[in-house]
Short mmCIF file of C-alpha atoms in Angstrom, two decimals:
data_model
loop_
_atom_site.label_atom_id
_atom_site.label_comp_id
_atom_site.label_asym_id
_atom_site.label_seq_id
_atom_site.Cartn_x
_atom_site.Cartn_y
_atom_site.Cartn_z
CA MET A 166 117.79 4.86 5.52
CA PRO A 167 117.07 8.55 6.18
CA VAL A 168 119.79 10.99 5.10
CA SER A 169 120.91 13.74 7.47
CA ALA A 170 123.82 16.18 7.70
CA LYS A 171 125.72 13.61 9.79
CA THR A 172 125.26 10.75 7.31
CA PRO A 173 128.78 9.38 6.60
CA VAL A 174 129.94 9.62 2.98
CA TYR A 175 133.23 9.98 1.14
CA PHE A 176 134.29 11.61 -2.11
CA HIS A 177 134.84 9.09 -4.90
CA SER A 178 135.14 10.90 -8.24
CA PHE A 179 134.07 13.90 -10.28
CA SER A 180 133.20 14.77 -13.86
CA TYR A 181 133.23 18.09 -15.70
CA ILE A 182 131.08 19.07 -18.66
CA THR A 183 130.51 22.45 -20.29
CA SER A 184 127.74 24.07 -22.27
CA ASN A 185 129.95 26.48 -24.18
CA ASP A 186 128.58 28.11 -27.29
CA PRO A 187 129.87 26.47 -30.51
CA PRO A 188 132.49 28.39 -32.52
CA LEU A 189 131.16 30.94 -34.99
CA PHE A 190 130.58 29.56 -38.53
CA SER A 191 130.96 25.98 -37.22
CA LYS A 192 129.45 23.42 -39.64
CA THR A 193 129.67 20.49 -37.22
CA SER A 194 127.70 19.56 -34.12
CA LYS A 195 130.64 18.46 -31.96
CA PRO A 196 130.15 18.64 -28.19
CA ALA A 197 131.38 21.81 -26.50
CA SER A 198 135.11 21.79 -25.83
CA LYS A 199 136.30 22.62 -22.33
CA SER A 200 139.17 24.96 -21.46
CA THR A 201 139.62 24.03 -17.79
CA ASN A 202 141.77 20.95 -17.23
CA ASP A 203 140.84 18.22 -14.76
CA LEU A 204 144.10 18.47 -12.79
CA PHE A 205 143.33 22.10 -11.87
CA LEU A 206 139.77 21.19 -10.85
CA GLU A 207 141.09 18.37 -8.69
CA SER A 208 143.42 20.77 -6.84
CA CYS A 209 140.49 23.15 -6.28
CA LEU A 210 138.34 20.33 -4.87
CA LEU A 211 141.22 19.36 -2.60
CA SER A 212 141.84 22.89 -1.24
CA SER A 213 138.14 23.54 -0.57
CA GLY A 214 137.87 20.36 1.50
CA VAL A 215 135.57 18.41 -0.83
CA THR A 216 137.83 15.36 -1.10
CA SER A 217 138.33 15.13 2.68
CA SER A 218 134.69 15.55 3.74
CA LYS A 219 133.28 12.70 5.83
CA THR A 220 129.59 13.63 6.14
CA ILE A 221 126.83 14.98 3.91
CA GLY A 222 126.79 18.25 5.86
CA SER A 223 130.51 18.96 5.57
CA LEU A 224 130.48 17.89 1.92
CA ASN A 225 127.69 20.35 1.06
CA THR A 226 129.58 23.15 2.83
CA SER A 227 132.79 22.33 0.97
CA ILE A 228 130.97 22.13 -2.36
CA SER A 229 129.47 25.58 -1.75
CA THR A 230 132.96 26.99 -1.05
CA PHE A 231 134.32 25.32 -4.18
CA VAL A 232 131.59 26.75 -6.44
CA THR A 233 132.12 30.24 -4.98
CA ASP A 234 135.87 29.98 -5.61
CA MET A 235 135.29 28.99 -9.22
CA HIS A 236 132.93 31.92 -9.81
CA ASP A 237 135.56 34.25 -8.31
CA THR A 238 138.03 33.31 -11.06
CA GLU A 239 135.89 35.35 -13.53
CA CYS A 240 136.17 32.57 -16.12
CA TYR A 241 132.60 31.22 -15.90
CA GLU A 242 129.15 32.55 -16.66
CA LYS A 243 127.71 29.80 -14.49
CA PHE A 244 129.13 26.94 -12.47
CA ASN A 245 127.09 24.26 -10.69
CA ALA A 246 127.91 21.12 -8.72
CA THR A 247 125.55 18.18 -8.18
CA LEU A 248 126.03 15.21 -5.85
CA GLU A 249 125.26 11.77 -7.30
CA PRO A 250 125.76 8.19 -6.07
CA ALA A 251 129.14 6.86 -7.19
CA LYS A 252 129.17 3.79 -9.41
CA ASP A 253 131.82 1.20 -10.22
CA GLU A 254 132.85 0.11 -13.71
CA SER A 255 129.90 -2.30 -13.87
CA GLY A 256 127.40 0.44 -13.05
CA ASN A 257 126.72 -0.74 -9.51
CA ILE A 258 126.24 1.88 -6.79
CA ILE A 259 129.11 2.06 -4.30
CA PRO A 260 127.79 2.39 -0.71
CA GLN A 261 128.46 5.77 0.97
CA ALA A 262 130.49 6.95 -2.06
CA VAL A 263 129.64 10.23 -3.80
CA HIS A 264 130.31 11.39 -7.34
CA VAL A 265 130.46 15.16 -7.92
CA LYS A 266 129.05 16.26 -11.28
CA LEU A 267 130.36 19.67 -12.35
CA GLU A 268 128.47 21.63 -15.01
CA ALA A 269 129.67 25.00 -16.24
CA LYS A 270 129.39 27.53 -19.01
CA GLU A 271 132.79 29.06 -19.62
CA LYS A 272 133.11 32.69 -20.66
CA ASN A 273 134.55 33.65 -24.00
CA TRP A 274 138.34 33.26 -24.04
CA TYR A 275 138.87 36.97 -24.69
CA ARG A 276 137.31 40.27 -23.60
CA ILE A 277 137.83 43.70 -25.17
CA HIS A 278 136.89 46.68 -23.05
CA ILE A 279 136.83 50.34 -24.08
CA GLY A 280 135.21 52.73 -21.64
CA GLY A 281 135.47 54.45 -18.28
CA ASP A 282 137.06 53.33 -15.05
CA LEU A 283 138.17 54.69 -11.66
CA LYS A 284 141.81 55.30 -10.79
CA GLN A 285 142.93 54.98 -7.19
CA SER A 286 146.21 56.39 -5.89
CA THR A 287 147.48 55.69 -2.38
CA ASP A 288 148.46 58.69 -0.30
CA GLY A 289 151.17 56.90 1.64
CA ILE A 290 149.00 55.75 4.56
CA SER A 291 147.20 52.43 4.32
CA GLY A 292 143.96 53.79 5.75
CA GLY A 293 141.98 53.90 8.92
CA GLY A 294 140.40 50.49 8.82
CA SER A 295 136.74 49.57 8.66
CA MET A 296 134.72 52.55 9.94
CA GLY A 297 138.06 54.08 10.95
CA SER A 298 139.58 57.30 9.71
CA SER A 299 137.91 58.29 6.53
CA ASN A 300 140.53 58.27 3.76
CA LEU A 301 137.82 59.97 1.71
CA THR A 302 138.58 60.67 -1.91
CA ILE A 303 136.84 61.51 -5.13
CA PRO A 304 138.61 59.05 -7.44
CA GLU A 305 139.86 60.13 -10.83
CA VAL A 306 137.84 59.01 -13.82
CA GLN A 307 139.98 57.50 -16.56
CA MET A 308 139.41 56.21 -20.06
CA THR A 309 140.66 52.68 -20.46
CA SER A 310 141.26 50.26 -23.32
CA SER A 311 142.06 46.70 -22.37
CA LEU A 312 142.28 43.16 -23.73
CA THR A 313 141.81 40.25 -21.32
CA LEU A 314 142.58 36.63 -22.24
CA ARG A 315 140.88 34.02 -20.06
CA ASN A 316 141.87 30.50 -19.09
CA LEU A 317 144.36 29.93 -21.92
CA SER A 318 146.35 27.34 -19.96
CA GLY A 319 143.32 25.57 -18.47
CA SER A 320 143.94 26.81 -14.91
CA CYS A 321 141.68 29.91 -14.89
CA GLY A 322 144.51 32.42 -15.36
CA LEU A 323 143.80 35.94 -16.66
CA SER A 324 146.26 37.74 -18.94
CA LYS A 325 145.59 41.43 -19.48
CA VAL A 326 147.04 44.39 -21.34
CA ALA A 327 145.59 47.84 -20.63
CA TYR A 328 146.19 51.49 -21.53
CA ASN A 329 144.56 54.24 -19.46
CA VAL A 330 144.28 58.03 -19.66
CA SER A 331 142.98 59.90 -16.59
CA GLN A 332 141.01 63.13 -16.53
CA THR A 333 144.20 65.05 -15.66
CA GLY A 334 146.05 63.64 -18.67
CA SER A 335 148.09 61.07 -16.73
CA THR A 336 148.64 57.84 -18.65
CA SER A 337 149.37 54.29 -17.56
CA PHE A 338 150.14 51.02 -19.30
CA ASN A 339 150.30 47.57 -17.78
CA LEU A 340 150.84 44.06 -19.03
CA GLY A 341 150.18 41.34 -16.50
CA HIS A 342 148.98 37.87 -15.65
CA VAL A 343 146.98 36.71 -12.61
CA GLN A 344 147.07 33.03 -11.75
CA PRO A 345 144.72 31.73 -9.03
CA VAL A 346 146.29 29.21 -6.67
CA PHE A 347 144.38 26.57 -4.72
CA ASN A 348 146.51 24.76 -2.18
CA GLU A 349 145.48 22.44 0.65
CA VAL A 350 148.07 24.00 3.00
CA VAL A 351 147.85 27.79 2.33
CA GLY A 352 144.30 27.77 0.96
CA LYS A 353 143.06 30.10 -1.76
CA GLY A 354 145.45 32.67 -3.22
CA GLU A 355 146.92 34.07 -6.41
CA ARG A 356 150.18 34.94 -8.10
CA ARG A 357 150.63 38.13 -10.12
CA TYR A 358 153.27 38.92 -12.73
CA GLY A 359 153.68 41.88 -15.00
CA VAL A 360 155.27 45.18 -15.93
CA GLU A 361 153.74 48.63 -15.82
CA TYR A 362 154.21 52.30 -16.57
CA ASP A 363 152.20 54.76 -14.50
CA GLU A 364 151.93 58.52 -14.13
CA VAL A 365 150.55 59.90 -10.86
CA ASP A 366 149.41 63.51 -10.55
CA TRP A 367 150.34 64.88 -7.11
CA GLU A 368 150.45 68.52 -8.22
CA GLU A 369 147.53 69.72 -6.11
CA GLU A 370 148.83 68.26 -2.83
CA ARG A 371 152.59 67.90 -3.34
CA SER A 372 153.49 70.13 -6.32
CA TYR A 373 154.91 67.36 -8.51
CA ARG A 374 154.03 64.56 -10.88
CA GLU A 375 155.58 61.13 -10.65
CA THR A 376 156.26 58.45 -13.23
CA LYS A 377 156.86 54.80 -12.37
CA LYS A 378 158.29 52.07 -14.60
CA GLY A 379 158.90 48.61 -13.32
CA SER A 380 157.75 45.19 -12.27
CA ALA A 381 156.16 44.03 -9.02
CA PRO A 382 155.32 40.30 -8.94
CA SER A 383 153.40 39.14 -5.89
CA SER A 384 152.10 36.01 -4.22
CA THR A 385 148.93 36.19 -2.13
CA GLY A 386 147.35 33.69 0.22
CA SER A 387 144.26 33.88 2.40
CA TYR A 388 145.98 36.10 4.98
CA LEU A 389 149.56 36.60 3.75
CA GLN A 390 151.03 38.47 0.79
CA THR A 391 154.59 38.80 -0.50
CA ASN A 392 155.47 41.50 -3.01
CA TRP A 393 158.83 42.12 -4.70
CA SER A 394 159.30 45.25 -6.78
CA LEU A 395 161.94 46.93 -8.92
CA THR A 396 160.72 50.35 -9.99
CA LEU A 397 162.36 53.34 -11.65
CA ARG A 398 160.61 56.45 -10.34
CA ASN A 399 160.95 60.01 -11.57
CA ILE A 400 159.72 63.10 -9.71
CA LEU A 401 158.75 65.97 -12.02
CA PRO A 402 158.20 69.37 -10.35
CA THR A 403 155.20 71.43 -11.42
CA LEU A 404 155.95 73.71 -14.36
CA HIS A 405 155.43 77.44 -14.00
CA PRO A 406 152.19 78.53 -15.74
CA THR A 407 153.73 81.55 -17.52
CA ILE A 408 157.55 81.34 -17.45
CA PRO A 409 158.99 78.79 -19.92
CA TYR A 410 161.30 76.10 -18.49
CA ALA A 411 160.69 77.35 -14.93
CA HIS A 412 159.07 75.50 -12.04
CA SER A 413 156.50 76.68 -9.54
CA SER A 414 157.20 73.91 -7.01
CA PRO A 415 158.81 74.79 -3.66
CA SER A 416 162.59 74.47 -3.47
CA GLU A 417 162.26 71.46 -1.12
CA ILE A 418 160.40 69.52 -3.83
CA ILE A 419 162.79 70.62 -6.60
CA SER A 420 165.75 69.38 -4.53
CA GLU A 421 164.20 65.88 -4.47
CA SER A 422 163.24 65.82 -8.15
CA GLY A 423 164.78 63.46 -10.67
CA PRO A 424 164.96 59.69 -11.09
CA ASN A 425 165.48 57.14 -8.32
CA LEU A 426 165.48 53.35 -8.31
CA LYS A 427 163.50 51.47 -5.68
CA HIS A 428 164.17 47.79 -4.99
CA SER A 429 162.02 46.40 -2.20
CA LEU A 430 160.36 43.39 -0.61
CA LYS A 431 157.03 43.85 1.17
CA LEU A 432 155.36 41.37 3.51
CA THR A 433 151.70 41.83 4.45
CA ALA A 434 149.60 39.92 6.98
CA ALA A 435 145.91 40.85 7.05
CA SER A 436 142.63 39.32 8.15
CA ASN A 437 140.94 40.97 5.12
CA GLY A 438 137.60 41.38 6.84
CA ALA A 439 137.21 37.67 7.55
CA TYR A 440 136.11 38.36 11.14
CA LEU A 441 133.78 41.28 10.40
CA ARG A 442 130.02 40.80 10.41
CA LYS A 443 127.21 42.39 8.37
CA ASP A 444 129.49 44.29 5.99
CA LYS A 445 133.22 44.53 5.40
CA TYR A 446 133.23 48.32 5.03
CA VAL A 447 130.47 49.24 7.51
CA PRO A 448 130.61 46.40 10.05
CA GLY A 449 128.27 45.89 12.98
CA ARG A 450 130.63 43.65 14.95
CA GLY A 451 134.00 41.94 14.69
CA ILE A 452 137.73 42.59 14.59
CA ASP A 453 140.12 43.32 11.76
CA SER A 454 143.87 43.93 11.53
CA LYS A 455 146.70 44.44 9.09
CA LEU A 456 150.50 44.53 9.36
CA GLU A 457 152.89 45.60 6.59
CA LEU A 458 156.68 45.36 6.59
CA GLU A 459 158.72 46.71 3.68
CA PHE A 460 162.49 46.52 3.18
CA ALA A 461 164.22 48.56 0.45
CA GLY A 462 167.89 48.61 -0.50
CA PRO A 463 170.52 47.85 -3.17
CA PRO A 464 170.61 47.57 -6.12
CA GLY A 465 168.21 50.50 -5.66
CA ASP A 466 169.42 53.89 -4.45
CA THR A 467 166.62 54.14 -1.84
CA GLY A 468 167.10 52.25 1.42
CA PHE A 469 164.69 51.96 4.34
CA ILE A 470 162.64 49.73 6.59
CA LYS A 471 158.99 50.69 6.78
CA SER A 472 156.23 49.30 8.94
CA GLU A 473 152.50 50.01 9.22
CA PHE A 474 149.94 48.50 11.55
CA SER A 475 146.18 49.00 11.62
CA SER A 476 143.49 47.36 13.72
CA SER A 477 139.79 47.88 14.32
CA LEU A 478 137.41 46.52 16.95
CA HIS A 479 133.62 46.74 16.57
CA ILE A 480 131.49 46.02 19.66
CA PRO A 481 127.66 45.89 19.44
CA LEU A 482 125.76 47.54 22.30
CA TYR A 483 122.09 47.45 23.29
CA SER A 484 120.98 44.56 21.05
CA SER A 485 123.06 45.84 18.10
CA LEU A 486 121.16 49.16 17.98
CA LEU A 487 124.44 50.87 18.81
CA THR A 488 127.98 49.84 17.85
CA HIS A 489 131.24 51.10 19.32
CA HIS A 490 134.13 51.28 16.83
CA ILE A 491 137.75 51.56 17.96
CA CYS A 492 140.37 51.96 15.21
CA LEU A 493 144.13 52.33 15.74
CA ASN A 494 146.82 52.91 13.12
CA SER A 495 150.52 53.65 13.19
CA GLY A 496 153.49 53.71 10.86
CA ILE A 497 157.24 54.32 10.93
CA LEU A 498 159.90 54.77 8.24
CA LYS A 499 163.59 54.37 9.13
CA VAL A 500 166.21 55.26 6.52
CA LEU A 501 169.03 52.77 5.82
CA ASN A 502 171.93 54.06 3.71
CA PHE A 503 173.82 50.72 3.52
CA GLY A 504 177.23 52.30 3.98
CA GLY A 505 176.65 55.05 1.44
CA LEU A 506 175.08 52.89 -1.28
CA CYS A 507 171.66 54.49 -0.71
CA ASN A 508 170.44 58.01 -0.10
CA PRO A 509 170.78 59.03 3.59
CA VAL A 510 167.49 60.98 3.41
CA SER A 511 164.03 59.45 2.91
CA ASN A 512 162.44 59.94 -0.49
CA VAL A 513 159.22 61.96 -0.68
CA SER A 514 157.55 59.07 -2.55
CA ASP A 515 158.06 56.72 0.41
CA ARG A 516 156.88 58.97 3.26
CA PHE A 517 153.48 59.05 4.94
CA PHE A 518 150.99 61.80 4.09
CA GLY A 519 148.26 62.85 6.51
CA GLY A 520 144.93 64.52 6.04
CA GLY A 521 142.19 62.78 4.12
CA VAL A 522 142.68 59.87 6.52
CA LEU A 523 141.94 62.40 9.29
CA ARG A 524 138.42 63.79 9.14
CA GLY A 525 138.29 67.58 9.19
CA PHE A 526 141.55 68.08 7.26
CA LYS A 527 142.30 68.19 3.56
CA LYS A 528 144.28 65.44 1.90
CA GLY A 529 147.91 66.20 2.66
CA GLY A 530 146.70 68.87 5.07
CA ILE A 531 148.84 68.01 8.11
CA GLY A 532 152.46 67.11 8.78
CA PRO A 533 155.78 68.61 7.65
CA ARG A 534 155.38 71.28 4.99
CA CYS A 535 157.53 73.40 2.72
CA LYS A 536 158.51 76.85 3.96
CA THR A 537 156.63 78.28 1.00
CA GLU A 538 152.99 78.78 1.86
CA GLY A 539 150.31 77.07 -0.21
CA GLU A 540 148.28 73.90 -0.47
CA GLY A 541 150.82 72.06 -2.59
CA GLY A 542 153.67 72.23 -0.10
CA THR A 543 153.28 69.03 1.91
CA LEU A 544 156.47 66.98 2.34
CA GLY A 545 155.15 63.97 4.24
CA GLY A 546 156.51 62.44 7.44
CA GLU A 547 158.38 59.39 8.68
CA VAL A 548 156.19 58.44 11.63
CA TYR A 549 152.49 58.74 12.40
CA HIS A 550 149.79 57.51 14.72
CA ASN A 551 146.06 57.69 14.13
CA ALA A 552 143.17 56.75 16.42
CA SER A 553 139.42 56.91 15.94
CA PHE A 554 136.61 56.28 18.43
CA GLN A 555 133.07 56.10 17.08
CA LEU A 556 129.50 55.25 17.92
CA SER A 557 127.17 54.24 15.09
CA THR A 558 123.56 53.18 14.70
CA PRO A 559 121.53 51.93 11.70
CA PHE A 560 120.23 54.70 9.43
CA PRO A 561 116.65 55.65 10.43
CA HIS A 562 115.25 55.23 6.89
CA PRO A 563 114.37 51.55 6.17
CA VAL A 564 115.69 51.55 2.58
CA ILE A 565 119.12 52.92 3.52
CA GLU A 566 119.17 50.72 6.62
CA GLU A 567 118.58 47.67 4.41
CA MET A 568 121.59 48.75 2.31
CA GLY A 569 123.73 48.68 5.47
CA GLY A 570 123.86 52.45 5.99
CA ARG A 571 124.80 53.79 9.42
CA VAL A 572 124.83 57.17 11.15
CA PHE A 573 127.91 57.78 13.29
CA CYS A 574 129.66 60.29 15.53
CA PHE A 575 133.41 60.26 16.02
CA THR A 576 136.54 61.59 17.66
CA ASN A 577 139.80 61.42 15.65
CA PHE A 578 143.40 61.86 16.79
CA MET A 579 146.41 61.95 14.47
CA ALA A 580 150.05 63.04 14.50
CA LEU A 581 152.45 63.03 11.55
CA SER A 582 156.08 64.16 11.74
CA ASN A 583 159.68 63.18 11.07
CA LEU A 584 161.61 60.82 13.35
CA LYS A 585 163.97 63.54 14.55
CA ASP A 586 160.98 65.58 15.77
CA VAL A 587 159.52 62.90 18.08
CA ALA A 588 162.32 62.48 20.59
CA SER A 589 159.88 62.55 23.52
CA ILE A 590 156.29 61.71 24.44
CA LYS A 591 155.62 65.41 24.91
CA ALA A 592 156.67 66.10 21.31
CA VAL A 593 154.25 63.45 20.06
CA LYS A 594 151.46 64.87 22.21
CA ASP A 595 152.11 68.43 21.03
CA SER A 596 151.96 67.38 17.36
CA THR A 597 148.63 65.52 17.67
CA ARG A 598 145.61 66.94 15.82
CA VAL A 599 142.08 66.36 17.13
CA SER A 600 138.68 66.55 15.43
CA VAL A 601 135.11 65.54 16.33
CA GLY A 602 131.97 65.29 14.24
CA ALA A 603 129.26 63.13 12.73
CA GLY A 604 128.41 61.55 9.40
CA VAL A 605 126.66 58.89 7.33
CA ALA A 606 128.27 55.83 5.70
CA VAL A 607 126.68 53.47 3.15
CA PRO A 608 128.50 50.37 1.76
CA LEU A 609 128.71 50.06 -2.03
CA ALA A 610 129.31 46.32 -2.47
CA SER A 611 132.97 45.71 -3.39
CA LEU A 612 133.62 49.38 -4.23
CA GLY A 613 134.03 50.49 -0.62
CA ARG A 614 131.71 52.82 1.22
CA LEU A 615 130.15 56.17 0.39
CA GLU A 616 130.60 58.60 3.24
CA ALA A 617 129.61 62.16 4.10
CA SER A 618 130.78 63.81 7.31
CA TRP A 619 131.02 67.13 9.12
CA SER A 620 133.93 67.82 11.47
CA LYS A 621 134.88 70.36 14.09
CA VAL A 622 138.65 70.70 14.42
CA LEU A 623 139.59 71.03 18.08
CA ARG A 624 143.33 71.11 17.62
CA LYS A 625 145.49 71.92 14.62
CA GLY A 626 149.01 73.01 13.80
CA GLU A 627 150.43 75.98 11.96
CA GLY A 628 149.92 75.61 8.22
CA ASP A 629 147.33 72.81 8.48
CA LEU A 630 144.61 72.79 5.82
CA VAL A 631 141.12 72.36 7.28
CA GLN A 632 138.09 70.92 5.46
CA PRO A 633 135.02 70.60 7.76
CA MET A 634 132.68 69.06 5.17
CA GLN A 635 133.86 65.88 3.43
CA PHE A 636 132.21 63.59 0.91
CA GLY A 637 133.60 60.75 -1.14
CA LEU A 638 134.42 57.07 -1.43
CA ASN A 639 136.40 55.14 1.14
CA PHE A 640 138.54 52.27 -0.15
CA CYS A 641 139.92 51.24 3.25
CA VAL A 642 139.73 47.52 3.88
CA GLY A 643 140.00 46.40 7.46
#
């Protein structure tokens, strides 16, 4: 009987063999031992739909998803799945039953890494979305030393300890564990546990450095993420270059310096580029969205409710030669003092910071500022809106076009202020900055996109820091 994609079959059983290298100095020829346990593999087969497939076509699709998921765990050098006729205990073929033969080469159980890496620091705004506001940055280069332990429990978990030193002298240390989760109901996800110490250098934009010590376990599904954190933060004003024990930071920053404890729960719902076509970072069509809600309160001394929403729509025009991109973003931070248990004023570490995400302005270049003039006097705001309207077309050179590069022109609008300053629509309108321009964007696989742009600022506020030419990496996702 001819076999087609609609030929009815059902999953019967599976087997798993490995081709791991034998242990060093081994004097025996025992078969390769396997680290991954069968119960974990069975749950992966279940979540990817292999066990519930009813036809050859759906089974092949589910097997492809399963193999991709196993490669994504970073525990295998290779992983293959082969379909075979299922047999009973007597060796007779069972009609319409399929046996899945899994063959893999597992990676070494440990990995030591000493070398360079890139450090990313959020600026308080989640980003402009795919082909949205730029969020351009030149990431810090850091030296890192790390030890990763793979698949010790047989369920493809990764345990890692790392120590990093950035080019500005900031250090960080983290000890954590990532456990992939495959569930038939919520799909593919992961759980993260760990503790960390991190130093962030904000001296150029905000005139202070910040240290963070704490723990932030999280649980992530295909579209949902829950994150709980307990973090002791310390704001350190910039030291004066010539006067011992003195600070050069503005008085507004010095007044907010010192330690504070943040205890929060964050909920995130995001499509994560699942509905974007061609490329996640430089899409040709599709829709993407993200919603974040964060609640902070006792036992911490910082209390607030914070929400951010971003969405992007990409519409192809004229047989995909031209694409219209519409990107909208907004955020609001409302202080909660819980009857005096928390600070009645928002903390500078929790506010939104504009510029960078708005083409034509420097990072931290718009919004509330210190009375002292200078580039390091940004204080951040409690509410913002950001809109971008673009037209893009494939890059005219065939090599860059093949890489997914696009030429675009844009109009950006953004306002960033404190809640007390936006009592009316007119106040919001008066605080909105506007820029227009053009640029080039090229996706760099999972790193983001490389972007260069030129902007003409049409509207700015007093004290804003303008930067017409911008070049850097964009880490915005959807």
